[in-house]
mmCIF file of C-alpha atoms in Angstrom:
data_model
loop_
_atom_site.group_PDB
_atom_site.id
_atom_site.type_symbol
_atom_site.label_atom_id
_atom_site.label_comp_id
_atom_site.label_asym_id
_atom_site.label_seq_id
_atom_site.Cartn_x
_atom_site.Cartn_y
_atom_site.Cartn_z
ATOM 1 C CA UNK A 26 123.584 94.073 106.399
ATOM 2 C CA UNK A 27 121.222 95.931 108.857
ATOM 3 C CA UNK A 28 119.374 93.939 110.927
ATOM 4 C CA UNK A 29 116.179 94.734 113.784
ATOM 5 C CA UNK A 30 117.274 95.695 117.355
ATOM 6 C CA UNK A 31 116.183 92.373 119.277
ATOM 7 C CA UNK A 32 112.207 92.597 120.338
ATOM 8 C CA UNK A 33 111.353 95.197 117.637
ATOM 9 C CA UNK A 34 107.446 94.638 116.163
ATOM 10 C CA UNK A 35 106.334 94.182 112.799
ATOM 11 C CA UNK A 36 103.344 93.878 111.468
ATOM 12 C CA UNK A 37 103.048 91.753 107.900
ATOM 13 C CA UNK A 38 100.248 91.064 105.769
ATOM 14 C CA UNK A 39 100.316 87.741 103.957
ATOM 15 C CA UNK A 40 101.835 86.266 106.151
ATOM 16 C CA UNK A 41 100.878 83.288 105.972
ATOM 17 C CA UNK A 42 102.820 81.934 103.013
ATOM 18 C CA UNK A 43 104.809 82.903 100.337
ATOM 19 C CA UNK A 44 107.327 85.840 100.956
ATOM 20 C CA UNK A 45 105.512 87.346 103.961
ATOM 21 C CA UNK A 46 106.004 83.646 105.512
ATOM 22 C CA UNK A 47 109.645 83.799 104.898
ATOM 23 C CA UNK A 48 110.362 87.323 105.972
ATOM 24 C CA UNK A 49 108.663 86.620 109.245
ATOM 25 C CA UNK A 50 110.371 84.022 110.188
ATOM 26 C CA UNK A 51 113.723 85.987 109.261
ATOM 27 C CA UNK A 52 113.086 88.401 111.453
ATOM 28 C CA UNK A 53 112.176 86.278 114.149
ATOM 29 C CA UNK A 54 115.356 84.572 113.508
ATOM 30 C CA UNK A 55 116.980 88.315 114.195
ATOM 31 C CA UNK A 56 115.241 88.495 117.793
ATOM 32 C CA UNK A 57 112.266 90.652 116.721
ATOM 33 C CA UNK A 58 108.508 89.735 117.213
ATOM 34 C CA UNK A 59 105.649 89.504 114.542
ATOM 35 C CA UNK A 60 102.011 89.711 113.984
ATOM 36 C CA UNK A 61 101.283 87.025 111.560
ATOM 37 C CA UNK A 62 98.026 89.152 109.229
ATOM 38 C CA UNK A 63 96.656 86.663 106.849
ATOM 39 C CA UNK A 64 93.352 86.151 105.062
ATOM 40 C CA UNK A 65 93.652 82.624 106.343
ATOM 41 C CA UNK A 66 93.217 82.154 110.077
ATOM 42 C CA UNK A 67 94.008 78.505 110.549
ATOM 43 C CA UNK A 68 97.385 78.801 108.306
ATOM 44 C CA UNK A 69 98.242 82.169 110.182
ATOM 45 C CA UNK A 70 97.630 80.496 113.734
ATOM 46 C CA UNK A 71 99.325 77.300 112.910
ATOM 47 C CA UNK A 72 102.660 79.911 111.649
ATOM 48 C CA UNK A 73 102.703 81.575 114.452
ATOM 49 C CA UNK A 74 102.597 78.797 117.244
ATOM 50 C CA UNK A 75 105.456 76.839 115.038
ATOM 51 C CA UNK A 76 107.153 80.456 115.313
ATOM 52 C CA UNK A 77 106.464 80.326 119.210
ATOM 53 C CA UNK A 78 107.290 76.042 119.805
ATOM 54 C CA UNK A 79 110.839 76.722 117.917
ATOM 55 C CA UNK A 80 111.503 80.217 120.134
ATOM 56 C CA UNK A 81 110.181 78.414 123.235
ATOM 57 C CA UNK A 82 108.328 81.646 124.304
ATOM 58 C CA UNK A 83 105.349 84.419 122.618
ATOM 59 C CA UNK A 84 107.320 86.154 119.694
ATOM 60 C CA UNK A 85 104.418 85.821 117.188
ATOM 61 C CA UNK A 86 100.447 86.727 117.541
ATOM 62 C CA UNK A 87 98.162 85.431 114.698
ATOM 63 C CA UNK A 88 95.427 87.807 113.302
ATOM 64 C CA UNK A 89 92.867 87.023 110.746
ATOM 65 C CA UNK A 90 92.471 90.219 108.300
ATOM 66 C CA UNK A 91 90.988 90.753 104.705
ATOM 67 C CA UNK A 92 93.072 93.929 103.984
ATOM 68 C CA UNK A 93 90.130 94.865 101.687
ATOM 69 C CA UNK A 94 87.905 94.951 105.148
ATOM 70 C CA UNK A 95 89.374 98.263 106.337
ATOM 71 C CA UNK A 96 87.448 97.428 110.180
ATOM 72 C CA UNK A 97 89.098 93.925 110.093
ATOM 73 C CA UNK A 98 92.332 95.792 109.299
ATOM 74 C CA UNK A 99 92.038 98.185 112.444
ATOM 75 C CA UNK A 100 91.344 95.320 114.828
ATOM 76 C CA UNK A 101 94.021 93.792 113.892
ATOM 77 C CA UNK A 102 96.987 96.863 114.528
ATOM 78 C CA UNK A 103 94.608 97.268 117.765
ATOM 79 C CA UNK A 104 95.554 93.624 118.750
ATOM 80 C CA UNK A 105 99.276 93.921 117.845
ATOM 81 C CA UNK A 106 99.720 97.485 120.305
ATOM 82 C CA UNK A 107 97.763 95.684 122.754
ATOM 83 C CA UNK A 108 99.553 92.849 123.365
ATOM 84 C CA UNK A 109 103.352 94.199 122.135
ATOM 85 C CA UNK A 110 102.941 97.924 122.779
ATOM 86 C CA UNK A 111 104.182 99.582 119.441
ATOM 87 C CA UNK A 112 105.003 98.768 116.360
ATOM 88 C CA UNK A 113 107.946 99.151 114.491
ATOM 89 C CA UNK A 114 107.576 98.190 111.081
ATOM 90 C CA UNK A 115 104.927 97.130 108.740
ATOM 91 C CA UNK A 116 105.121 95.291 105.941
ATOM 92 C CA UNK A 117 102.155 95.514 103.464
ATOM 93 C CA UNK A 118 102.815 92.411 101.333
ATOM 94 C CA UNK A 119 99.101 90.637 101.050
ATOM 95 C CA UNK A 120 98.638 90.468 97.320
ATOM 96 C CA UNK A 121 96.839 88.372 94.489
ATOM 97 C CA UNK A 122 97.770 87.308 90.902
ATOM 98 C CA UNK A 123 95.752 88.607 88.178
ATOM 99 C CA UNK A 124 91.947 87.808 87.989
ATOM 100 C CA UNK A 125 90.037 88.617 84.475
ATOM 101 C CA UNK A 126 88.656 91.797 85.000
ATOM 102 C CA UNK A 127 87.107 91.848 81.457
ATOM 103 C CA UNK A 128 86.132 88.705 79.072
ATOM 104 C CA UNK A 129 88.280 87.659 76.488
ATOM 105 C CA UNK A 130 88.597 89.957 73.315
ATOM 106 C CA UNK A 131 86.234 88.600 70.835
ATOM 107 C CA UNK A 132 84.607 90.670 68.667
ATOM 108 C CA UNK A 133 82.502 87.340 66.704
ATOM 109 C CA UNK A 134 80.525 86.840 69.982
ATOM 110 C CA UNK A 135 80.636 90.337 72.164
ATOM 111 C CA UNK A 136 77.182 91.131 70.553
ATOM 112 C CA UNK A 137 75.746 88.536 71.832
ATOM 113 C CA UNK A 138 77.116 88.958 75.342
ATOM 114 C CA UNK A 139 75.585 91.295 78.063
ATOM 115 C CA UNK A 140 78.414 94.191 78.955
ATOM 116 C CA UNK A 141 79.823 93.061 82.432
ATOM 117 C CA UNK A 142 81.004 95.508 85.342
ATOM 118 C CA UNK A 143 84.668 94.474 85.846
ATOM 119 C CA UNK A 144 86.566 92.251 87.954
ATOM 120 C CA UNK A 145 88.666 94.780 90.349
ATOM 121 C CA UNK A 146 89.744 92.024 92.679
ATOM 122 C CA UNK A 147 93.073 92.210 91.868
ATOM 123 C CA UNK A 148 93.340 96.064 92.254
ATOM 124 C CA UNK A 149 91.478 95.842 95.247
ATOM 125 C CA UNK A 150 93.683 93.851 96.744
ATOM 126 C CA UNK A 151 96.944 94.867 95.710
ATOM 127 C CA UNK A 152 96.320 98.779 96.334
ATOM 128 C CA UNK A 153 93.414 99.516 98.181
ATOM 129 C CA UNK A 154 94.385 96.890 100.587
ATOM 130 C CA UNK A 155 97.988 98.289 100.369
ATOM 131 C CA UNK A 156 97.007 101.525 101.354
ATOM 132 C CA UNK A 157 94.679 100.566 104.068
ATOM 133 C CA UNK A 158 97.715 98.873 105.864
ATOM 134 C CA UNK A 159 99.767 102.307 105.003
ATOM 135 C CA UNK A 160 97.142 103.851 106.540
ATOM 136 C CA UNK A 161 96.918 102.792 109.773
ATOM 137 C CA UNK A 162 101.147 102.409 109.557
ATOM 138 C CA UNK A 163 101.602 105.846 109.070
ATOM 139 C CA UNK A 164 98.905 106.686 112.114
ATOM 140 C CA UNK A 165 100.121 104.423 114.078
ATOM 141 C CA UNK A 166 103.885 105.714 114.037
ATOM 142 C CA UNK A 167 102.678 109.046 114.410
ATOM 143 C CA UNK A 168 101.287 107.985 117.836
ATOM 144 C CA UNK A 169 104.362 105.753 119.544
ATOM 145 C CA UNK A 170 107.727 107.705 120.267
ATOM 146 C CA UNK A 171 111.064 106.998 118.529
ATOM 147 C CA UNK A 172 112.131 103.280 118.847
ATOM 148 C CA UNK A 173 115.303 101.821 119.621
ATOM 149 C CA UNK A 174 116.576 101.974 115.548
ATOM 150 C CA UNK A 175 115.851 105.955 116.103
ATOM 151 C CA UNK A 176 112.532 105.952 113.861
ATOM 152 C CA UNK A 177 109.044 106.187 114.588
ATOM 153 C CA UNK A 178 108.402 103.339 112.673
ATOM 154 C CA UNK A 179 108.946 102.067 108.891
ATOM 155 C CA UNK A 180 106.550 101.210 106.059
ATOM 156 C CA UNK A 181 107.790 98.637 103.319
ATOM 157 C CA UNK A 182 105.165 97.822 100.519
ATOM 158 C CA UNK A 183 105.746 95.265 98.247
ATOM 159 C CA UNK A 184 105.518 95.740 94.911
ATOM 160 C CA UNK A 185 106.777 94.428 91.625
ATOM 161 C CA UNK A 186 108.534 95.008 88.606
ATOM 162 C CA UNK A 187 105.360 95.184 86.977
ATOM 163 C CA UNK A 188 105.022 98.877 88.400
ATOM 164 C CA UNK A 189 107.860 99.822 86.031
ATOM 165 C CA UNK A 190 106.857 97.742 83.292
ATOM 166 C CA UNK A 191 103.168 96.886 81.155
ATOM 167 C CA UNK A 192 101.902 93.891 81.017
ATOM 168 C CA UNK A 193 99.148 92.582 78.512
ATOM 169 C CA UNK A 194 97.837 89.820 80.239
ATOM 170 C CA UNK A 195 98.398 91.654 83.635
ATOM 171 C CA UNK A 196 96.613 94.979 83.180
ATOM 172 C CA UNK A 197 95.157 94.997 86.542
ATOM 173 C CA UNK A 198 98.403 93.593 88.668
ATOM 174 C CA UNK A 199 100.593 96.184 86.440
ATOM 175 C CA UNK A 200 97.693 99.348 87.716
ATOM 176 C CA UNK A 201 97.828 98.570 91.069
ATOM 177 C CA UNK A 202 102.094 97.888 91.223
ATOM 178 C CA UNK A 203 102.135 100.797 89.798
ATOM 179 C CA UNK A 204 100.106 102.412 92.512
ATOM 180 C CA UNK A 205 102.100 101.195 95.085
ATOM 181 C CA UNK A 206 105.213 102.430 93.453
ATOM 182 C CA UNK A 207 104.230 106.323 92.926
ATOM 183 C CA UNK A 208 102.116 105.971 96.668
ATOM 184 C CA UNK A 209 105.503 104.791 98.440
ATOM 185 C CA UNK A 210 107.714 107.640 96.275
ATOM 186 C CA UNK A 211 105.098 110.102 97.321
ATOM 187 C CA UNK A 212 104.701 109.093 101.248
ATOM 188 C CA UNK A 213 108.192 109.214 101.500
ATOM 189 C CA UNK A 214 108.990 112.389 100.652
ATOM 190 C CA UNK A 215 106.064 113.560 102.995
ATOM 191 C CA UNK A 216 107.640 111.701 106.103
ATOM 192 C CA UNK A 217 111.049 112.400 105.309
ATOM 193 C CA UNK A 218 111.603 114.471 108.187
ATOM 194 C CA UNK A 219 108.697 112.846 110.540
ATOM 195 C CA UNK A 220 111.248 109.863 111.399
ATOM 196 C CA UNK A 221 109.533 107.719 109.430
ATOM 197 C CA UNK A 222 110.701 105.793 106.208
ATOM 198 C CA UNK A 223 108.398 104.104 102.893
ATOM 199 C CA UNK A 224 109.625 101.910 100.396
ATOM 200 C CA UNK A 225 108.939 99.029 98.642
ATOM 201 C CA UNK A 226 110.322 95.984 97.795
ATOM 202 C CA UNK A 227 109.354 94.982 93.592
ATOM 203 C CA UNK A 228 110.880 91.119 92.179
ATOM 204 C CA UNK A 229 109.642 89.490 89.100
ATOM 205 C CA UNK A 230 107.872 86.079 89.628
ATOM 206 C CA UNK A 231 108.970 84.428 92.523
ATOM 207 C CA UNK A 232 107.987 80.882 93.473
ATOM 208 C CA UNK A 233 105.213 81.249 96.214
ATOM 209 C CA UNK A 234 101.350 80.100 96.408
ATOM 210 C CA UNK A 235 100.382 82.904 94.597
ATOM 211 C CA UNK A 236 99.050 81.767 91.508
ATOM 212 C CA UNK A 237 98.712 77.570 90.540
ATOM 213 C CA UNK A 238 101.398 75.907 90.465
ATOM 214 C CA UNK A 239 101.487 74.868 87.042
ATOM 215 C CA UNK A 240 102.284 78.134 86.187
ATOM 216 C CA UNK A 241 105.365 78.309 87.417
ATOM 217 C CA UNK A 242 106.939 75.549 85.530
ATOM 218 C CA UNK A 243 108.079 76.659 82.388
ATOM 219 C CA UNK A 244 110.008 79.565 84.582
ATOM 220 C CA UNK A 245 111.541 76.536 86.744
ATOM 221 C CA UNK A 246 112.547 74.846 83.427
ATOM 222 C CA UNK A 247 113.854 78.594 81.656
ATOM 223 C CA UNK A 248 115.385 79.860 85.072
ATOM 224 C CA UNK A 249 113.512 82.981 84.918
ATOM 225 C CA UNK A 250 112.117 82.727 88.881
ATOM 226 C CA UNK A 251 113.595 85.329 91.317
ATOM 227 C CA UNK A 252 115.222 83.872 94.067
ATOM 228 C CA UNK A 253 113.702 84.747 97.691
ATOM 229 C CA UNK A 254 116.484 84.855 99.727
ATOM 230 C CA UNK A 255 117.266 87.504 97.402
ATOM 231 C CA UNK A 256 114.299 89.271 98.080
ATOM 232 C CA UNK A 257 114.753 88.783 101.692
ATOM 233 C CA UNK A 258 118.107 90.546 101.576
ATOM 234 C CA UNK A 259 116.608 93.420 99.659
ATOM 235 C CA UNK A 260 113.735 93.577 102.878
ATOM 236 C CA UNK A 261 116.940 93.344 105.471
ATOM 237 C CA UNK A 262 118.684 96.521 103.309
ATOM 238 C CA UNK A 263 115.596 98.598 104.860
ATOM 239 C CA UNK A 264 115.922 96.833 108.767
ATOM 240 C CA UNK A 265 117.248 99.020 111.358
ATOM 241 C CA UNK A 266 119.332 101.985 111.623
ATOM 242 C CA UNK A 267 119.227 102.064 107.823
ATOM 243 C CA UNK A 268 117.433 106.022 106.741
ATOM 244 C CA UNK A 269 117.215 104.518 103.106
ATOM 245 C CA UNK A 270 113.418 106.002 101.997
ATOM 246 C CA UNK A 271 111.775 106.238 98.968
ATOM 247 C CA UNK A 272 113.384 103.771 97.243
ATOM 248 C CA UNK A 273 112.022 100.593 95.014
ATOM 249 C CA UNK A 274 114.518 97.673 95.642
ATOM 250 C CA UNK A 275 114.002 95.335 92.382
ATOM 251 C CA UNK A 276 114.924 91.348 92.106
ATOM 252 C CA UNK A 277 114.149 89.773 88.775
ATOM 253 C CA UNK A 278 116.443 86.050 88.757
ATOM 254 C CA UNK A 279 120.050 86.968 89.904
ATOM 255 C CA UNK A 280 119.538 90.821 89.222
ATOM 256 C CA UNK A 281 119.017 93.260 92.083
ATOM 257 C CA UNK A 282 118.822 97.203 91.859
ATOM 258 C CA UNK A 283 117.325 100.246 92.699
ATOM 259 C CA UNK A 284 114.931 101.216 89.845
ATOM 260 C CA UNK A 285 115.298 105.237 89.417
ATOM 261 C CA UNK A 286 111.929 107.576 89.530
ATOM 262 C CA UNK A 287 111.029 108.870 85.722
ATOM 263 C CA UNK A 288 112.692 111.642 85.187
ATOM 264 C CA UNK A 289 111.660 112.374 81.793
ATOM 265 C CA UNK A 290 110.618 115.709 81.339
ATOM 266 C CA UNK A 291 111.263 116.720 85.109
ATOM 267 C CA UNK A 292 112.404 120.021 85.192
ATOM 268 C CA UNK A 293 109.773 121.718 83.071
ATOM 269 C CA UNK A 294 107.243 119.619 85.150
ATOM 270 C CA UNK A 295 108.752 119.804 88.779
ATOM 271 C CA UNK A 296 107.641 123.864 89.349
ATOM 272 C CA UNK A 297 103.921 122.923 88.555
ATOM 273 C CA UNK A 298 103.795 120.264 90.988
ATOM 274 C CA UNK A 299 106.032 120.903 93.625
ATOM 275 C CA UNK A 300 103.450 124.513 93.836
ATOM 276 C CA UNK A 301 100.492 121.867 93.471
ATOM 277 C CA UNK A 302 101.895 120.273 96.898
ATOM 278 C CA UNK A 303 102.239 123.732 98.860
ATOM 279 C CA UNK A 304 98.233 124.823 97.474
ATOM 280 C CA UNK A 305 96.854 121.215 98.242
ATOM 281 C CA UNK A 306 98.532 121.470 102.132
ATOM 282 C CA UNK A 307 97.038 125.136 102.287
ATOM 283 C CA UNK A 308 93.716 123.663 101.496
ATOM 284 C CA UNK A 309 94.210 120.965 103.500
ATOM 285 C CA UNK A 310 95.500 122.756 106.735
ATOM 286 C CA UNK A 311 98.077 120.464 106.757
ATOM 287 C CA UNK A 312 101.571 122.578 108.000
ATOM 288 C CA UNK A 313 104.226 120.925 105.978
ATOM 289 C CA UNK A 314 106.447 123.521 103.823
#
């Protein structure tokens, strides 16, 4: 399994708790160093100086960040090159369960109820907040020289099955998955030859703070959680001197694989939009073929 070259960087939202907890300590565990990101500054600081007591020396810095708050994001990669120079991967795993963004169907009482702007917490979160953190990833690669793996730097998203499949109760988680799916396929291909890889990692429900946790027991009681050491191993598949890009590594209980890119209709739709890419770069002044 590929693993980081000892004092390699990364940067992970959520970090707090949940998977982004767990996959910073791994890679601590591996030698590297970490900027805990988290919404939640006392959990974040208290992570990081457990991280530092067990290492018995600085190989995690705490930084509070509301990867909605795109100035809160900056300061935050500004405080990790400060104090460790570069970066070498970033992991954009801050996400929330779903939030109503619409009232309950009910056709019996929706006359008598104003019409409410929708909840877009969930999307705001999940993919604008995503792409924030690509954002100043991809920028921040394309400022630091080749690292000791041989890449600039590398970009993992997390995602979730639910960017593959719908989900009626889940219409805004499933939108912004989704999101995060086509943004990492497309980023990819853009830095494929800039030394830079995307992906994203995409289980089923795993057993984290996400959502309450009486959610989570009838999947406890039918078996149908994802394991997270098997999502950790799917995170370690990307460490390294792997060049594996553009890929959506997928856990759902003891199942792991690479779900394909749609296909469907592909070659009498690839001319149009590959010639869509070469016009938008024209317009764009942007070089690449």
């Amino acid at each position: 399994m590929p693993a980081i070259s000892r004092g390699e960087v990364s940067y992970i939202t959520g970090a707090a708790s949940g998977i982004g907890r767990a996959l910073a300590a791994m890679l601590v565990d591996q030698g590297g160093l970490v900027i805990i990101a988290d919404i939640n500054a006392e959990a974040g600081s208290k992570f990081a100086a457990e991280l530092n007591e067990r290492a018995e020396k600085v190989v995690a810095i705490s930084v509070q960040t509301d990867t909605t708050n795109w100035e809160e994001q900056l300061a935050g990669f500004q405080k990790a090159t400060t104090t460790f120079k570069r970066i070498d991967y970033v992991f954009a795993n801050a996400g929330i369960a779903e939030h109503p963004w619409l009232p309950p169907f009910n056709p019996e009482t929706a006359a008598s109820r104003p019409i409410v702007k929708p909840n877009l917490a969930t999307a705001n979160i999940n993919l604008t907040g995503q792409l924030y953190t690509a954002a100043l990833a991809l920028q921040t690669f394309e400022r630091q020289e080749i690292g000791p793996s041989g890449f600039r730097g590398k970009l993992v998203l997390t995602s979730s099955v639910f960017g593959y499949y719908p989900s009626r109760a889940m219409p805004m988680y499933a939108a912004s998955k989704a999101g995060v799916i086509n943004f990492m396929r497309s980023a990819a291909q853009y830095y494929a030859d800039k030394n830079i890889t995307v992906n994203a990692i995409a289980p089923n429900l795993v057993d984290t703070p996400i959502a309450p946790d009486v959610l989570f027991v009838p999947f406890r009681e039918q078996k149908l959680l994802s394991d997270i050491q098997l999502v950790l191993d799917q995170f370690e598949k990307l460490l390294g001197d792997s060049k594996v890009t553009g890929q959506a590594l997928s856990i759902s209980q003891d199942n792991v694989w690479t779900h394909p890119a749609d296909k469907y209709m592909f070659e009498e739709n690839n001319p149009a939009c590959d010639l869509i890419s070469v016009q938008i770069f024209k317009l764009f002044g942007d070089s690449t073929p």
